[in-house]
């Protein structure tokens, strides 16, 4: 009876909603082991995205995870694909490899003028090599994680999403390169900040934006929103005050995140940890909206679309 318990692993069920599953073929029939096995180890992160979309709201179908994901973790209707940053070694390899093609690394190096590095610098001790996050110094070189952060930032650009709306409906998102080193640095930094928020690892999450009102534990009865407050009971006496309208209405892949997280807990009593977690989600979404604006401002500052990127012939389609 104890053997199956060793196969219990965390899984990202929905945005900001981590559960657990039994990672066993008799329970999780379609485990997609070719990809998922890379997410069972610590210190990995992946981008989840669908190949095409059906929702007419616009493209908002991207999120990151440091866990295995579920079939509809990020996208309400579409199949979700996961692209890990790191690939676990297969014999005879002994170290994990960056999930970046040589062609992509070379094109980015040529575009930015930085050298590609997929090994840690001499400043990283041998004991830290397996935990190296893949960052270069962005002065003379860039690493896998820098490219990962760049991609995540571009995918969160509102102007990118609107400019390529028709293409994003029918195929995987394509990410442009930039010859502007300052833009590459700026978006890499902003992408890293977004990822820290979405993994709930950012120190900004420790400062709540909202105040919970009600008993220490409250049952989720009916979710509603009024007067900048997300209410969880029918009488509108228990809830989270100070939730901006933009945050309440923020969607990821068709999910209205603030509402969805609570709806999945209808009939349950919110624990103290649940309340703190939800408050962190509010902060993460509020910061996401702010950073998305900063991403577009940075792009505009360096020439806008397509001027800030490679020539029109290479404009992603």
PDB file of C-alpha atoms in Angstrom:
ATOM      1  CA  UNK A   1       0.000   0.000   0.000  1.00  0.00           C
ATOM      2  CA  UNK A   2       2.918   2.322   0.650  1.00  0.00           C
ATOM      3  CA  UNK A   3       4.509   1.970  -2.798  1.00  0.00           C
ATOM      4  CA  UNK A   4       1.939   4.047  -4.663  1.00  0.00           C
ATOM      5  CA  UNK A   5       2.372   6.884  -2.170  1.00  0.00           C
ATOM      6  CA  UNK A   6       5.928   7.303  -3.425  1.00  0.00           C
ATOM      7  CA  UNK A   7       4.433   8.259  -6.782  1.00  0.00           C
ATOM      8  CA  UNK A   8       2.423  11.212  -5.459  1.00  0.00           C
ATOM      9  CA  UNK A   9       3.692  14.360  -7.192  1.00  0.00           C
ATOM     10  CA  UNK A  10       2.538  17.986  -7.324  1.00  0.00           C
ATOM     11  CA  UNK A  11       0.700  19.067 -10.458  1.00  0.00           C
ATOM     12  CA  UNK A  12      -0.427  22.456 -11.718  1.00  0.00           C
ATOM     13  CA  UNK A  13      -4.169  21.900 -12.118  1.00  0.00           C
ATOM     14  CA  UNK A  14      -5.139  25.441 -13.168  1.00  0.00           C
ATOM     15  CA  UNK A  15      -3.283  28.797 -13.087  1.00  0.00           C
ATOM     16  CA  UNK A  16      -2.062  29.345  -9.508  1.00  0.00           C
ATOM     17  CA  UNK A  17      -3.848  26.157  -8.421  1.00  0.00           C
ATOM     18  CA  UNK A  18      -1.480  23.366  -7.437  1.00  0.00           C
ATOM     19  CA  UNK A  19      -2.844  19.927  -6.549  1.00  0.00           C
ATOM     20  CA  UNK A  20      -1.309  16.459  -6.280  1.00  0.00           C
ATOM     21  CA  UNK A  21      -1.660  13.396  -8.465  1.00  0.00           C
ATOM     22  CA  UNK A  22      -0.454   9.803  -8.479  1.00  0.00           C
ATOM     23  CA  UNK A  23       2.066   9.707 -11.310  1.00  0.00           C
ATOM     24  CA  UNK A  24       1.359   6.116 -12.240  1.00  0.00           C
ATOM     25  CA  UNK A  25       0.127   4.783 -15.577  1.00  0.00           C
ATOM     26  CA  UNK A  26      -2.773   3.014 -13.819  1.00  0.00           C
ATOM     27  CA  UNK A  27      -4.019   6.379 -12.514  1.00  0.00           C
ATOM     28  CA  UNK A  28      -2.703   9.054 -14.869  1.00  0.00           C
ATOM     29  CA  UNK A  29      -3.225   7.166 -18.117  1.00  0.00           C
ATOM     30  CA  UNK A  30      -1.790   9.771 -20.483  1.00  0.00           C
ATOM     31  CA  UNK A  31       1.288  10.938 -18.628  1.00  0.00           C
ATOM     32  CA  UNK A  32       3.142  12.263 -21.689  1.00  0.00           C
ATOM     33  CA  UNK A  33       6.317  10.952 -20.114  1.00  0.00           C
ATOM     34  CA  UNK A  34       8.542  12.167 -22.947  1.00  0.00           C
ATOM     35  CA  UNK A  35       7.951  15.704 -21.683  1.00  0.00           C
ATOM     36  CA  UNK A  36       6.627  15.292 -18.147  1.00  0.00           C
ATOM     37  CA  UNK A  37       9.605  13.335 -16.860  1.00  0.00           C
ATOM     38  CA  UNK A  38      11.719  16.485 -17.150  1.00  0.00           C
ATOM     39  CA  UNK A  39       9.353  18.302 -14.779  1.00  0.00           C
ATOM     40  CA  UNK A  40       9.584  15.717 -12.007  1.00  0.00           C
ATOM     41  CA  UNK A  41      12.972  17.055 -10.966  1.00  0.00           C
ATOM     42  CA  UNK A  42      13.472  20.263  -9.024  1.00  0.00           C
ATOM     43  CA  UNK A  43      14.867  23.476 -10.516  1.00  0.00           C
ATOM     44  CA  UNK A  44      13.060  23.235 -13.816  1.00  0.00           C
ATOM     45  CA  UNK A  45      10.445  25.460 -15.407  1.00  0.00           C
ATOM     46  CA  UNK A  46       8.393  25.202 -18.559  1.00  0.00           C
ATOM     47  CA  UNK A  47       6.134  27.335 -20.726  1.00  0.00           C
ATOM     48  CA  UNK A  48       2.674  25.937 -21.405  1.00  0.00           C
ATOM     49  CA  UNK A  49       0.871  27.047 -24.531  1.00  0.00           C
ATOM     50  CA  UNK A  50      -1.710  25.609 -26.979  1.00  0.00           C
ATOM     51  CA  UNK A  51      -1.110  25.136 -30.685  1.00  0.00           C
ATOM     52  CA  UNK A  52      -4.282  26.978 -31.647  1.00  0.00           C
ATOM     53  CA  UNK A  53      -7.173  28.680 -29.893  1.00  0.00           C
ATOM     54  CA  UNK A  54     -10.962  28.644 -30.112  1.00  0.00           C
ATOM     55  CA  UNK A  55     -11.866  31.376 -27.626  1.00  0.00           C
ATOM     56  CA  UNK A  56     -12.821  34.669 -29.273  1.00  0.00           C
ATOM     57  CA  UNK A  57     -11.688  36.899 -26.409  1.00  0.00           C
ATOM     58  CA  UNK A  58      -8.207  37.248 -27.829  1.00  0.00           C
ATOM     59  CA  UNK A  59      -4.938  35.439 -27.234  1.00  0.00           C
ATOM     60  CA  UNK A  60      -4.061  35.020 -23.545  1.00  0.00           C
ATOM     61  CA  UNK A  61      -3.029  31.373 -23.586  1.00  0.00           C
ATOM     62  CA  UNK A  62       0.336  31.147 -21.872  1.00  0.00           C
ATOM     63  CA  UNK A  63       1.555  30.371 -18.379  1.00  0.00           C
ATOM     64  CA  UNK A  64       4.633  28.851 -16.759  1.00  0.00           C
ATOM     65  CA  UNK A  65       4.978  25.928 -14.403  1.00  0.00           C
ATOM     66  CA  UNK A  66       7.674  24.188 -12.390  1.00  0.00           C
ATOM     67  CA  UNK A  67       5.456  21.097 -12.104  1.00  0.00           C
ATOM     68  CA  UNK A  68       3.833  18.641 -14.481  1.00  0.00           C
ATOM     69  CA  UNK A  69       0.612  20.027 -15.897  1.00  0.00           C
ATOM     70  CA  UNK A  70      -2.878  18.765 -16.580  1.00  0.00           C
ATOM     71  CA  UNK A  71      -4.574  18.531 -19.989  1.00  0.00           C
ATOM     72  CA  UNK A  72      -6.328  21.907 -19.565  1.00  0.00           C
ATOM     73  CA  UNK A  73      -4.125  23.603 -17.007  1.00  0.00           C
ATOM     74  CA  UNK A  74      -3.641  26.820 -18.958  1.00  0.00           C
ATOM     75  CA  UNK A  75      -6.226  26.694 -21.705  1.00  0.00           C
ATOM     76  CA  UNK A  76      -9.929  26.051 -21.208  1.00  0.00           C
ATOM     77  CA  UNK A  77     -10.678  24.170 -24.440  1.00  0.00           C
ATOM     78  CA  UNK A  78      -7.413  23.529 -26.220  1.00  0.00           C
ATOM     79  CA  UNK A  79      -4.753  20.854 -25.705  1.00  0.00           C
ATOM     80  CA  UNK A  80      -1.932  22.290 -23.598  1.00  0.00           C
ATOM     81  CA  UNK A  81       1.685  21.695 -24.615  1.00  0.00           C
ATOM     82  CA  UNK A  82       4.569  22.117 -22.205  1.00  0.00           C
ATOM     83  CA  UNK A  83       8.060  23.245 -23.205  1.00  0.00           C
ATOM     84  CA  UNK A  84      10.583  22.614 -20.392  1.00  0.00           C
ATOM     85  CA  UNK A  85      13.666  24.778 -20.121  1.00  0.00           C
ATOM     86  CA  UNK A  86      15.858  21.848 -19.074  1.00  0.00           C
ATOM     87  CA  UNK A  87      15.992  18.261 -20.299  1.00  0.00           C
ATOM     88  CA  UNK A  88      17.086  15.559 -17.898  1.00  0.00           C
ATOM     89  CA  UNK A  89      20.159  13.635 -19.097  1.00  0.00           C
ATOM     90  CA  UNK A  90      19.986  10.340 -20.925  1.00  0.00           C
ATOM     91  CA  UNK A  91      22.990   8.021 -20.931  1.00  0.00           C
ATOM     92  CA  UNK A  92      25.762   8.697 -21.794  1.00  0.00           C
ATOM     93  CA  UNK A  93      25.041  12.339 -20.879  1.00  0.00           C
ATOM     94  CA  UNK A  94      25.510  13.155 -17.209  1.00  0.00           C
ATOM     95  CA  UNK A  95      24.269  16.742 -17.021  1.00  0.00           C
ATOM     96  CA  UNK A  96      20.941  18.206 -17.966  1.00  0.00           C
ATOM     97  CA  UNK A  97      20.756  19.999 -21.289  1.00  0.00           C
ATOM     98  CA  UNK A  98      19.063  23.227 -22.268  1.00  0.00           C
ATOM     99  CA  UNK A  99      15.984  22.686 -24.419  1.00  0.00           C
ATOM    100  CA  UNK A 100      17.216  25.224 -26.979  1.00  0.00           C
ATOM    101  CA  UNK A 101      18.220  24.339 -30.519  1.00  0.00           C
ATOM    102  CA  UNK A 102      21.670  25.310 -31.753  1.00  0.00           C
ATOM    103  CA  UNK A 103      20.010  27.271 -34.552  1.00  0.00           C
ATOM    104  CA  UNK A 104      17.941  29.350 -32.141  1.00  0.00           C
ATOM    105  CA  UNK A 105      20.949  30.008 -29.924  1.00  0.00           C
ATOM    106  CA  UNK A 106      23.037  31.051 -32.934  1.00  0.00           C
ATOM    107  CA  UNK A 107      20.337  33.339 -34.345  1.00  0.00           C
ATOM    108  CA  UNK A 108      19.867  35.064 -30.987  1.00  0.00           C
ATOM    109  CA  UNK A 109      23.631  35.481 -30.600  1.00  0.00           C
ATOM    110  CA  UNK A 110      23.900  36.956 -34.087  1.00  0.00           C
ATOM    111  CA  UNK A 111      20.982  39.304 -33.466  1.00  0.00           C
ATOM    112  CA  UNK A 112      22.015  40.615 -30.028  1.00  0.00           C
ATOM    113  CA  UNK A 113      25.791  40.448 -30.382  1.00  0.00           C
ATOM    114  CA  UNK A 114      26.015  38.375 -27.200  1.00  0.00           C
ATOM    115  CA  UNK A 115      27.750  35.017 -27.018  1.00  0.00           C
ATOM    116  CA  UNK A 116      25.667  31.935 -26.235  1.00  0.00           C
ATOM    117  CA  UNK A 117      26.589  29.940 -23.145  1.00  0.00           C
ATOM    118  CA  UNK A 118      24.906  26.791 -21.888  1.00  0.00           C
ATOM    119  CA  UNK A 119      27.420  26.117 -19.148  1.00  0.00           C
ATOM    120  CA  UNK A 120      27.800  28.006 -15.858  1.00  0.00           C
ATOM    121  CA  UNK A 121      30.576  30.547 -15.477  1.00  0.00           C
ATOM    122  CA  UNK A 122      33.730  29.873 -13.492  1.00  0.00           C
ATOM    123  CA  UNK A 123      32.124  31.740 -10.602  1.00  0.00           C
ATOM    124  CA  UNK A 124      29.701  28.850 -10.088  1.00  0.00           C
ATOM    125  CA  UNK A 125      31.097  26.074  -7.914  1.00  0.00           C
ATOM    126  CA  UNK A 126      30.974  22.441  -8.997  1.00  0.00           C
ATOM    127  CA  UNK A 127      28.379  21.771  -6.309  1.00  0.00           C
ATOM    128  CA  UNK A 128      26.107  24.421  -7.850  1.00  0.00           C
ATOM    129  CA  UNK A 129      26.398  23.298 -11.468  1.00  0.00           C
ATOM    130  CA  UNK A 130      23.303  21.058 -11.361  1.00  0.00           C
ATOM    131  CA  UNK A 131      21.297  23.944  -9.897  1.00  0.00           C
ATOM    132  CA  UNK A 132      22.559  26.593 -12.310  1.00  0.00           C
ATOM    133  CA  UNK A 133      19.567  28.556 -13.561  1.00  0.00           C
ATOM    134  CA  UNK A 134      21.043  29.221 -16.988  1.00  0.00           C
ATOM    135  CA  UNK A 135      21.625  32.976 -16.845  1.00  0.00           C
ATOM    136  CA  UNK A 136      24.444  34.788 -18.607  1.00  0.00           C
ATOM    137  CA  UNK A 137      25.710  38.195 -17.577  1.00  0.00           C
ATOM    138  CA  UNK A 138      23.932  39.947 -20.512  1.00  0.00           C
ATOM    139  CA  UNK A 139      27.097  41.970 -20.988  1.00  0.00           C
ATOM    140  CA  UNK A 140      29.075  39.524 -23.074  1.00  0.00           C
ATOM    141  CA  UNK A 141      26.890  36.436 -23.066  1.00  0.00           C
ATOM    142  CA  UNK A 142      23.377  35.081 -22.524  1.00  0.00           C
ATOM    143  CA  UNK A 143      22.151  31.696 -21.361  1.00  0.00           C
ATOM    144  CA  UNK A 144      19.125  29.418 -21.787  1.00  0.00           C
ATOM    145  CA  UNK A 145      17.180  31.050 -18.974  1.00  0.00           C
ATOM    146  CA  UNK A 146      17.694  34.508 -20.479  1.00  0.00           C
ATOM    147  CA  UNK A 147      16.181  33.315 -23.746  1.00  0.00           C
ATOM    148  CA  UNK A 148      13.343  31.651 -21.826  1.00  0.00           C
ATOM    149  CA  UNK A 149      12.592  34.920 -19.992  1.00  0.00           C
ATOM    150  CA  UNK A 150      12.709  36.878 -23.268  1.00  0.00           C
ATOM    151  CA  UNK A 151      10.157  34.539 -24.844  1.00  0.00           C
ATOM    152  CA  UNK A 152       7.859  34.784 -21.825  1.00  0.00           C
ATOM    153  CA  UNK A 153       7.982  38.578 -21.907  1.00  0.00           C
ATOM    154  CA  UNK A 154       7.203  38.806 -25.633  1.00  0.00           C
ATOM    155  CA  UNK A 155       4.246  36.437 -25.212  1.00  0.00           C
ATOM    156  CA  UNK A 156       2.877  38.814 -22.566  1.00  0.00           C
ATOM    157  CA  UNK A 157       3.133  41.890 -24.771  1.00  0.00           C
ATOM    158  CA  UNK A 158      -0.407  43.214 -25.411  1.00  0.00           C
ATOM    159  CA  UNK A 159       0.738  44.757 -28.696  1.00  0.00           C
ATOM    160  CA  UNK A 160       2.261  41.430 -29.819  1.00  0.00           C
ATOM    161  CA  UNK A 161      -0.987  39.638 -28.985  1.00  0.00           C
ATOM    162  CA  UNK A 162      -3.123  42.097 -30.933  1.00  0.00           C
ATOM    163  CA  UNK A 163      -0.706  42.464 -33.881  1.00  0.00           C
ATOM    164  CA  UNK A 164      -0.533  38.708 -34.478  1.00  0.00           C
ATOM    165  CA  UNK A 165      -4.052  37.815 -33.271  1.00  0.00           C
ATOM    166  CA  UNK A 166      -5.052  36.009 -36.471  1.00  0.00           C
ATOM    167  CA  UNK A 167      -1.857  33.942 -36.612  1.00  0.00           C
ATOM    168  CA  UNK A 168      -2.083  33.006 -32.937  1.00  0.00           C
ATOM    169  CA  UNK A 169      -5.509  31.487 -33.499  1.00  0.00           C
ATOM    170  CA  UNK A 170      -4.192  28.832 -35.852  1.00  0.00           C
ATOM    171  CA  UNK A 171      -0.639  27.883 -34.879  1.00  0.00           C
ATOM    172  CA  UNK A 172       2.012  28.006 -32.172  1.00  0.00           C
ATOM    173  CA  UNK A 173       3.176  31.473 -31.209  1.00  0.00           C
ATOM    174  CA  UNK A 174       6.337  32.593 -32.988  1.00  0.00           C
ATOM    175  CA  UNK A 175       8.722  34.848 -31.131  1.00  0.00           C
ATOM    176  CA  UNK A 176      10.811  37.500 -32.915  1.00  0.00           C
ATOM    177  CA  UNK A 177      14.415  38.408 -32.188  1.00  0.00           C
ATOM    178  CA  UNK A 178      15.788  41.895 -31.714  1.00  0.00           C
ATOM    179  CA  UNK A 179      19.017  43.562 -32.794  1.00  0.00           C
ATOM    180  CA  UNK A 180      18.596  45.964 -29.867  1.00  0.00           C
ATOM    181  CA  UNK A 181      20.609  44.726 -26.918  1.00  0.00           C
ATOM    182  CA  UNK A 182      18.945  47.163 -24.517  1.00  0.00           C
ATOM    183  CA  UNK A 183      15.519  45.828 -25.459  1.00  0.00           C
ATOM    184  CA  UNK A 184      16.711  42.246 -25.042  1.00  0.00           C
ATOM    185  CA  UNK A 185      17.999  43.073 -21.565  1.00  0.00           C
ATOM    186  CA  UNK A 186      14.828  44.943 -20.603  1.00  0.00           C
ATOM    187  CA  UNK A 187      12.402  42.240 -21.723  1.00  0.00           C
ATOM    188  CA  UNK A 188      14.544  39.476 -20.250  1.00  0.00           C
ATOM    189  CA  UNK A 189      14.372  41.227 -16.888  1.00  0.00           C
ATOM    190  CA  UNK A 190      10.606  41.774 -17.163  1.00  0.00           C
ATOM    191  CA  UNK A 191      10.040  38.187 -18.271  1.00  0.00           C
ATOM    192  CA  UNK A 192      11.984  36.961 -15.241  1.00  0.00           C
ATOM    193  CA  UNK A 193       9.818  39.090 -12.968  1.00  0.00           C
ATOM    194  CA  UNK A 194       6.655  37.659 -14.533  1.00  0.00           C
ATOM    195  CA  UNK A 195       7.860  34.101 -14.063  1.00  0.00           C
ATOM    196  CA  UNK A 196       8.696  34.701 -10.389  1.00  0.00           C
ATOM    197  CA  UNK A 197       5.166  36.041  -9.899  1.00  0.00           C
ATOM    198  CA  UNK A 198       3.499  33.166 -11.729  1.00  0.00           C
ATOM    199  CA  UNK A 199       5.483  30.571  -9.792  1.00  0.00           C
ATOM    200  CA  UNK A 200       4.518  32.461  -6.608  1.00  0.00           C
ATOM    201  CA  UNK A 201       8.188  32.976  -5.786  1.00  0.00           C
ATOM    202  CA  UNK A 202       8.382  36.780  -6.004  1.00  0.00           C
ATOM    203  CA  UNK A 203       9.050  38.705  -2.758  1.00  0.00           C
ATOM    204  CA  UNK A 204       6.394  41.192  -3.927  1.00  0.00           C
ATOM    205  CA  UNK A 205       3.766  38.618  -2.999  1.00  0.00           C
ATOM    206  CA  UNK A 206       4.525  39.107   0.695  1.00  0.00           C
ATOM    207  CA  UNK A 207       2.807  42.499   0.667  1.00  0.00           C
ATOM    208  CA  UNK A 208      -0.972  41.920   0.298  1.00  0.00           C
ATOM    209  CA  UNK A 209      -3.023  44.203  -1.897  1.00  0.00           C
ATOM    210  CA  UNK A 210      -6.278  43.117  -0.275  1.00  0.00           C
ATOM    211  CA  UNK A 211      -7.763  42.714   3.173  1.00  0.00           C
ATOM    212  CA  UNK A 212      -9.810  39.658   4.052  1.00  0.00           C
ATOM    213  CA  UNK A 213     -13.020  40.375   5.914  1.00  0.00           C
ATOM    214  CA  UNK A 214     -15.018  37.704   7.708  1.00  0.00           C
ATOM    215  CA  UNK A 215     -14.415  34.760  10.041  1.00  0.00           C
ATOM    216  CA  UNK A 216     -11.044  33.050  10.249  1.00  0.00           C
ATOM    217  CA  UNK A 217     -12.531  30.224   8.217  1.00  0.00           C
ATOM    218  CA  UNK A 218     -15.362  30.781   5.759  1.00  0.00           C
ATOM    219  CA  UNK A 219     -17.239  28.437   3.457  1.00  0.00           C
ATOM    220  CA  UNK A 220     -17.279  29.340  -0.213  1.00  0.00           C
ATOM    221  CA  UNK A 221     -20.980  29.644  -1.100  1.00  0.00           C
ATOM    222  CA  UNK A 222     -21.460  32.092  -3.946  1.00  0.00           C
ATOM    223  CA  UNK A 223     -18.720  34.095  -5.653  1.00  0.00           C
ATOM    224  CA  UNK A 224     -19.550  37.641  -6.665  1.00  0.00           C
ATOM    225  CA  UNK A 225     -17.791  40.940  -7.208  1.00  0.00           C
ATOM    226  CA  UNK A 226     -18.990  44.358  -6.069  1.00  0.00           C
ATOM    227  CA  UNK A 227     -17.426  47.517  -4.629  1.00  0.00           C
ATOM    228  CA  UNK A 228     -13.885  46.298  -5.347  1.00  0.00           C
ATOM    229  CA  UNK A 229     -14.562  43.220  -3.234  1.00  0.00           C
ATOM    230  CA  UNK A 230     -14.652  39.536  -4.120  1.00  0.00           C
ATOM    231  CA  UNK A 231     -17.392  38.041  -1.967  1.00  0.00           C
ATOM    232  CA  UNK A 232     -17.535  34.330  -1.144  1.00  0.00           C
ATOM    233  CA  UNK A 233     -20.916  34.145   0.601  1.00  0.00           C
ATOM    234  CA  UNK A 234     -24.493  34.912  -0.490  1.00  0.00           C
ATOM    235  CA  UNK A 235     -24.961  37.702   2.049  1.00  0.00           C
ATOM    236  CA  UNK A 236     -21.757  39.441   0.889  1.00  0.00           C
ATOM    237  CA  UNK A 237     -20.253  39.631   4.365  1.00  0.00           C
ATOM    238  CA  UNK A 238     -17.122  37.510   3.776  1.00  0.00           C
ATOM    239  CA  UNK A 239     -14.591  38.334   1.133  1.00  0.00           C
ATOM    240  CA  UNK A 240     -11.465  40.090  -0.113  1.00  0.00           C
ATOM    241  CA  UNK A 241     -11.573  43.885  -0.169  1.00  0.00           C
ATOM    242  CA  UNK A 242      -9.402  45.985  -2.461  1.00  0.00           C
ATOM    243  CA  UNK A 243      -9.458  43.878  -5.626  1.00  0.00           C
ATOM    244  CA  UNK A 244      -9.110  46.140  -8.689  1.00  0.00           C
ATOM    245  CA  UNK A 245     -11.635  45.645 -11.467  1.00  0.00           C
ATOM    246  CA  UNK A 246      -8.850  44.830 -13.953  1.00  0.00           C
ATOM    247  CA  UNK A 247      -7.575  42.067 -11.680  1.00  0.00           C
ATOM    248  CA  UNK A 248     -11.036  40.558 -11.177  1.00  0.00           C
ATOM    249  CA  UNK A 249     -11.539  40.454 -14.957  1.00  0.00           C
ATOM    250  CA  UNK A 250      -8.060  39.177 -15.840  1.00  0.00           C
ATOM    251  CA  UNK A 251      -8.130  35.996 -17.917  1.00  0.00           C
ATOM    252  CA  UNK A 252      -5.557  33.320 -18.659  1.00  0.00           C
ATOM    253  CA  UNK A 253      -6.475  30.889 -21.440  1.00  0.00           C
ATOM    254  CA  UNK A 254     -10.191  31.506 -21.015  1.00  0.00           C
ATOM    255  CA  UNK A 255     -10.120  31.189 -17.230  1.00  0.00           C
ATOM    256  CA  UNK A 256     -11.195  34.210 -15.198  1.00  0.00           C
ATOM    257  CA  UNK A 257      -8.516  33.471 -12.649  1.00  0.00           C
ATOM    258  CA  UNK A 258      -9.892  35.190  -9.515  1.00  0.00           C
ATOM    259  CA  UNK A 259     -13.299  33.592  -9.980  1.00  0.00           C
ATOM    260  CA  UNK A 260     -12.097  30.187 -11.179  1.00  0.00           C
ATOM    261  CA  UNK A 261      -9.838  29.572  -8.167  1.00  0.00           C
ATOM    262  CA  UNK A 262     -12.742  30.154  -5.764  1.00  0.00           C
ATOM    263  CA  UNK A 263     -15.312  28.309  -7.897  1.00  0.00           C
ATOM    264  CA  UNK A 264     -13.174  25.182  -7.697  1.00  0.00           C
ATOM    265  CA  UNK A 265     -13.498  25.423  -3.908  1.00  0.00           C
ATOM    266  CA  UNK A 266     -17.235  25.941  -3.694  1.00  0.00           C
ATOM    267  CA  UNK A 267     -18.645  24.167  -0.649  1.00  0.00           C
ATOM    268  CA  UNK A 268     -15.244  24.072   1.033  1.00  0.00           C
ATOM    269  CA  UNK A 269     -14.034  26.079   3.990  1.00  0.00           C
ATOM    270  CA  UNK A 270     -11.130  28.378   3.225  1.00  0.00           C
ATOM    271  CA  UNK A 271      -8.211  27.764   5.557  1.00  0.00           C
ATOM    272  CA  UNK A 272      -5.797  30.443   6.701  1.00  0.00           C
ATOM    273  CA  UNK A 273      -3.322  29.189   4.071  1.00  0.00           C
ATOM    274  CA  UNK A 274      -6.031  29.378   1.388  1.00  0.00           C
ATOM    275  CA  UNK A 275      -6.743  33.001   2.283  1.00  0.00           C
ATOM    276  CA  UNK A 276      -3.049  33.920   2.154  1.00  0.00           C
ATOM    277  CA  UNK A 277      -2.643  32.065  -1.143  1.00  0.00           C
ATOM    278  CA  UNK A 278      -5.579  33.877  -2.744  1.00  0.00           C
ATOM    279  CA  UNK A 279      -4.207  37.215  -1.602  1.00  0.00           C
ATOM    280  CA  UNK A 280      -0.906  36.339  -3.288  1.00  0.00           C
ATOM    281  CA  UNK A 281      -2.746  35.495  -6.500  1.00  0.00           C
ATOM    282  CA  UNK A 282      -4.355  38.950  -6.428  1.00  0.00           C
ATOM    283  CA  UNK A 283      -0.920  40.579  -6.074  1.00  0.00           C
ATOM    284  CA  UNK A 284       0.517  38.382  -8.847  1.00  0.00           C
ATOM    285  CA  UNK A 285      -2.255  39.350 -11.270  1.00  0.00           C
ATOM    286  CA  UNK A 286      -2.035  43.042 -10.410  1.00  0.00           C
ATOM    287  CA  UNK A 287       1.734  42.990 -10.986  1.00  0.00           C
ATOM    288  CA  UNK A 288       1.250  41.007 -14.208  1.00  0.00           C
ATOM    289  CA  UNK A 289      -0.986  43.741 -15.598  1.00  0.00           C
ATOM    290  CA  UNK A 290       1.599  46.361 -14.650  1.00  0.00           C
ATOM    291  CA  UNK A 291       4.496  44.422 -16.172  1.00  0.00           C
ATOM    292  CA  UNK A 292       2.593  43.785 -19.398  1.00  0.00           C
ATOM    293  CA  UNK A 293       2.288  47.543 -19.709  1.00  0.00           C
ATOM    294  CA  UNK A 294       6.022  47.939 -19.055  1.00  0.00           C
ATOM    295  CA  UNK A 295       6.818  45.376 -21.739  1.00  0.00           C
ATOM    296  CA  UNK A 296       4.891  47.356 -24.328  1.00  0.00           C
ATOM    297  CA  UNK A 297       6.479  50.596 -23.147  1.00  0.00           C
ATOM    298  CA  UNK A 298       9.945  49.096 -23.581  1.00  0.00           C
ATOM    299  CA  UNK A 299       9.072  47.901 -27.085  1.00  0.00           C
ATOM    300  CA  UNK A 300       7.666  51.331 -27.980  1.00  0.00           C
ATOM    301  CA  UNK A 301      10.750  53.061 -26.569  1.00  0.00           C
ATOM    302  CA  UNK A 302      13.023  51.052 -28.861  1.00  0.00           C
ATOM    303  CA  UNK A 303      11.081  51.480 -32.080  1.00  0.00           C
ATOM    304  CA  UNK A 304       7.797  49.616 -31.666  1.00  0.00           C
ATOM    305  CA  UNK A 305       6.537  46.935 -34.051  1.00  0.00           C
ATOM    306  CA  UNK A 306       8.289  45.898 -36.210  1.00  0.00           C
ATOM    307  CA  UNK A 307      11.056  48.484 -35.890  1.00  0.00           C
ATOM    308  CA  UNK A 308      12.365  47.228 -32.547  1.00  0.00           C
ATOM    309  CA  UNK A 309      12.795  43.759 -33.982  1.00  0.00           C
ATOM    310  CA  UNK A 310      14.483  42.236 -36.975  1.00  0.00           C
ATOM    311  CA  UNK A 311      13.551  43.306 -40.501  1.00  0.00           C
ATOM    312  CA  UNK A 312       9.999  42.981 -41.740  1.00  0.00           C
ATOM    313  CA  UNK A 313      11.012  39.840 -43.681  1.00  0.00           C
ATOM    314  CA  UNK A 314      11.668  38.201 -40.320  1.00  0.00           C
ATOM    315  CA  UNK A 315       8.563  39.620 -38.659  1.00  0.00           C
ATOM    316  CA  UNK A 316       6.971  36.523 -37.051  1.00  0.00           C
ATOM    317  CA  UNK A 317       3.908  35.101 -38.756  1.00  0.00           C
TER     318      UNK A 317
END
